[in-house]
XYZ file of C-alpha atoms in Angstrom:
122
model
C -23.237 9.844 62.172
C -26.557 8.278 61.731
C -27.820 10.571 59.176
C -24.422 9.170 56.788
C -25.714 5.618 57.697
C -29.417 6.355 56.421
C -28.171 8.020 53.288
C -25.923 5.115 52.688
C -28.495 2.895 53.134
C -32.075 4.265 51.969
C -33.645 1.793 49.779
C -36.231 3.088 47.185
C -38.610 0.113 48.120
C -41.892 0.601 45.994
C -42.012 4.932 46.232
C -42.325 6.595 43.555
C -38.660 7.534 42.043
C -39.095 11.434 43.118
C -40.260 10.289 46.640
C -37.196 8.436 47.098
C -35.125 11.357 45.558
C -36.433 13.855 47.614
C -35.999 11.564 51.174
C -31.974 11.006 49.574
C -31.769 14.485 48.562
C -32.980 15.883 52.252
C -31.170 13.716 54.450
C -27.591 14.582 51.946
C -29.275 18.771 52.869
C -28.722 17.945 56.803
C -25.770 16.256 56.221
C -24.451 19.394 54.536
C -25.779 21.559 57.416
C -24.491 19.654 60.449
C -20.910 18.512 58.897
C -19.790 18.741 55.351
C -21.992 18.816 52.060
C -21.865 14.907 50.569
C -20.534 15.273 46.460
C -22.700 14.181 43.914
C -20.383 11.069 42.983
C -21.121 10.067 46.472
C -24.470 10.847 46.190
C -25.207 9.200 42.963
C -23.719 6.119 44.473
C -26.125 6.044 47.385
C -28.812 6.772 44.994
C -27.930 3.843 42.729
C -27.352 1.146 45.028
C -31.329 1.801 46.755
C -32.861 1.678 43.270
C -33.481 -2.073 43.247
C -33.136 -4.143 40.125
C -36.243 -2.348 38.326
C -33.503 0.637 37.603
C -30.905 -2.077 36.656
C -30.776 -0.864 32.732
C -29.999 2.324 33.408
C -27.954 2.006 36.530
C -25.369 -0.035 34.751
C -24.512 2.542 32.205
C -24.115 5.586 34.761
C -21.995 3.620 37.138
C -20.083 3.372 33.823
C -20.182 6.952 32.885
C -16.031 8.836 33.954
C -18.047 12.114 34.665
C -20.765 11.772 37.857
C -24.034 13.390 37.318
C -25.208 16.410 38.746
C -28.108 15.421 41.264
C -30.685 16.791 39.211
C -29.329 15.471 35.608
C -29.271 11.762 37.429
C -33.083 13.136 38.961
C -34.023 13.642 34.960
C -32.905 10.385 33.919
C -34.508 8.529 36.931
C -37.769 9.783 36.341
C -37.272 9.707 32.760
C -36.721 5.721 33.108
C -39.481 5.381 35.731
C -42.388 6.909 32.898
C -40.744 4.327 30.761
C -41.359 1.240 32.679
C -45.045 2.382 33.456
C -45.573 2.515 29.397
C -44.297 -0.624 28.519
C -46.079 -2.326 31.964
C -49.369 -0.387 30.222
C -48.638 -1.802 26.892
C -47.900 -5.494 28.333
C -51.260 -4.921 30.324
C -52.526 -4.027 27.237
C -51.292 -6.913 25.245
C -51.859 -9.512 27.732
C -55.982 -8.079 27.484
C -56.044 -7.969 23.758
C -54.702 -11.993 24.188
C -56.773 -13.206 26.412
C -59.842 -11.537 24.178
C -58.845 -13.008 20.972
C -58.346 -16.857 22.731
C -62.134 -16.461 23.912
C -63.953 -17.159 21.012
C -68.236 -17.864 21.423
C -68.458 -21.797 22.116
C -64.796 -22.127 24.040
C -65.153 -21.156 26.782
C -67.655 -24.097 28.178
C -70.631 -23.583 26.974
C -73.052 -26.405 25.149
C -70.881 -28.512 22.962
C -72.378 -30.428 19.945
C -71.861 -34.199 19.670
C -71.462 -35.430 15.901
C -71.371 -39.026 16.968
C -73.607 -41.604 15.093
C -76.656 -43.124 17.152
C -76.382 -46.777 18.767
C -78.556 -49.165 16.889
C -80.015 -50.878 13.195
């Protein structure tokens, strides 16, 4: 009984999506041995609902699908999405450097400044 519990509620947290698959995947594989084997609707559920809301754009559309996923299609398109987000994080990173390159221009950044103002006096 406690092994349905921690499959039901195993939460991805910040693992690596195959880390999180695998600890799903092995705790469904005693499951199977000690009482009956969990189906892959039911797994794909429990899978889904520990992502967290990084995995919310793809979720959404296989909750959707009418046909469940075999455990390792829904594997595919989870790690699939994960390389995804590290690109575009990279490219942000990336974007966010070139930015803050192009805004420091020589003389902004507090070094001498000139003063054009006339003299006091005749």
């Amino acid at each position: 009984m406690q092994l349905k519990e921690e499959v039901t509620l195993i939460q991805r947290g910040n693992r690596p999506i195959s880390d999180y698959l695998h600890a799903v995947k092995s705790l469904a594989d005693e499951i199977a041995i000690i009482d009956h084997p969990i189906f892959d609707d039911d797994l794909t559920l429990y899978v889904l609902n520990g992502l967290g809301s990084d995995f919310r754009e793809i979720a959404a559309p296989i909750r959707a699908r009418e046909k469940f996923l075999a455990f390792e299609e829904l594997h595919d398109l989870l790690v699939g999405h994960e390389h995804y987000l590290r690109r575009l994080e990279t490219a942000t990173q990336q974007l966010v450097a070139a930015a803050n390159y192009t805004t420091r221009k020589p003389g902004s950044s507090g070094g001498q400044q000139r003063s054009y103002s006339k003299p006091n006096g005749p």
